[in-house]
Short mmCIF file of C-alpha atoms in Angstrom, two decimals:
data_model
loop_
_atom_site.label_atom_id
_atom_site.label_comp_id
_atom_site.label_asym_id
_atom_site.label_seq_id
_atom_site.Cartn_x
_atom_site.Cartn_y
_atom_site.Cartn_z
CA MET A 188 20.80 -9.23 -7.36
CA SER A 189 19.21 -8.81 -10.76
CA ALA A 190 15.75 -7.36 -11.08
CA GLY A 191 12.92 -9.80 -10.69
CA LEU A 192 9.18 -9.80 -11.12
CA ARG A 193 6.92 -8.58 -8.33
CA SER A 194 3.97 -10.71 -7.21
CA GLY A 195 1.46 -8.70 -9.23
CA GLN A 196 3.52 -9.08 -12.39
CA VAL A 197 3.77 -12.84 -11.92
CA SER A 198 0.05 -13.00 -11.21
CA GLU A 199 -0.75 -11.07 -14.36
CA ALA A 200 1.62 -13.15 -16.50
CA THR A 201 0.22 -16.48 -15.30
CA GLY A 202 -3.39 -15.84 -14.30
CA VAL A 203 -2.63 -17.08 -10.77
CA ASN A 204 -3.76 -14.74 -8.01
CA VAL A 205 -1.27 -13.56 -5.41
CA GLN A 206 -2.83 -15.61 -2.59
CA THR A 207 -2.47 -18.77 -4.69
CA LEU A 208 1.13 -17.83 -5.42
CA ARG A 209 1.86 -17.68 -1.66
CA TYR A 210 0.00 -20.97 -1.15
CA TYR A 211 2.16 -22.69 -3.77
CA GLU A 212 5.27 -21.37 -1.99
CA ARG A 213 4.07 -22.84 1.32
CA ARG A 214 3.31 -26.17 -0.40
CA GLY A 215 6.80 -26.27 -1.88
CA LEU A 216 5.66 -26.00 -5.50
CA LEU A 217 7.61 -22.75 -5.89
CA ALA A 218 10.92 -21.74 -4.40
CA GLU A 219 10.80 -18.95 -1.87
CA PRO A 220 11.56 -15.79 -3.87
CA GLU A 221 14.43 -13.42 -3.38
CA ARG A 222 13.52 -10.16 -1.64
CA SER A 223 14.00 -6.56 -2.70
CA ASN A 224 15.70 -4.12 -0.34
CA GLY A 225 12.19 -3.13 0.74
CA GLY A 226 11.27 -6.75 1.50
CA HIS A 227 9.04 -7.33 -1.53
CA PRO A 228 9.25 -10.78 -3.14
CA LEU A 229 11.01 -10.84 -6.50
CA TYR A 230 10.44 -13.87 -8.72
CA GLY A 231 12.50 -15.12 -11.63
CA GLU A 232 11.22 -16.31 -14.98
CA ASP A 233 11.54 -19.87 -13.63
CA ALA A 234 8.62 -19.12 -11.29
CA VAL A 235 6.48 -18.03 -14.24
CA THR A 236 7.39 -21.23 -16.09
CA ALA A 237 6.64 -23.39 -13.04
CA LEU A 238 3.26 -21.72 -12.55
CA ARG A 239 2.33 -22.29 -16.19
CA VAL A 240 3.28 -25.96 -15.82
CA ILE A 241 1.24 -26.24 -12.61
CA LYS A 242 -1.86 -24.70 -14.19
CA ALA A 243 -1.52 -26.84 -17.35
CA ALA A 244 -1.22 -30.00 -15.25
CA GLN A 245 -4.28 -29.01 -13.22
CA ARG A 246 -6.27 -28.48 -16.42
CA LEU A 247 -5.32 -32.04 -17.38
CA GLY A 248 -6.74 -33.31 -14.10
CA PHE A 249 -3.62 -33.68 -11.95
CA THR A 250 -3.96 -32.96 -8.23
CA LEU A 251 -1.53 -30.60 -6.52
CA GLU A 252 0.11 -33.61 -4.87
CA GLU A 253 0.66 -35.19 -8.29
CA VAL A 254 1.92 -31.89 -9.69
CA THR A 255 4.40 -31.69 -6.80
CA GLU A 256 5.68 -35.16 -7.66
CA LEU A 257 5.97 -34.26 -11.35
CA LEU A 258 7.92 -31.09 -10.58
CA GLU A 259 10.23 -32.93 -8.18
CA ALA A 260 10.87 -35.63 -10.77
CA GLY A 261 11.68 -32.98 -13.38
CA ARG A 262 14.03 -31.15 -11.04
CA HIS A 263 15.75 -34.38 -10.07
CA ARG A 264 16.17 -35.40 -13.69
CA HIS A 265 17.65 -32.01 -14.60
CA GLY A 266 19.86 -31.78 -11.51
CA HIS A 267 18.01 -28.91 -9.83
CA PRO A 268 17.46 -29.00 -6.08
CA PRO A 269 13.88 -28.82 -4.81
CA PRO A 270 12.68 -25.36 -3.82
CA ALA A 271 13.34 -24.34 -0.23
CA SER A 272 10.12 -24.31 1.73
CA ARG A 273 9.33 -22.00 4.61
CA ASN A 274 8.63 -25.14 6.64
CA GLU A 275 12.05 -26.68 6.23
CA PRO A 276 15.55 -25.24 6.51
CA ARG A 277 17.50 -24.46 3.37
CA ARG A 278 20.12 -27.04 2.60
CA SER A 279 23.63 -25.95 1.85
CA SER A 280 25.38 -27.26 -1.23
CA PRO A 281 28.00 -29.96 -0.68
CA THR A 282 31.53 -28.67 -1.10
#
């Protein structure tokens, strides 16, 4: 696996605290991150982009539910699957 960003680095880059980062994962706004050999979450640049979009939408007055819908619509339009949530099993790709 390629190197990713640790929670603190993502937090610093986006202004989102680590607890909020975890909350967004549970809500399905962010994909569950890969893990380092030591079990630490490692995020990709796509997580930083998603967090910046989330915060910008909130500044414009969107609720988290509306932001979720916007992100899902964008992923659908661009052919990306929704992030896997801890509350639902990961789906395998059709072969």
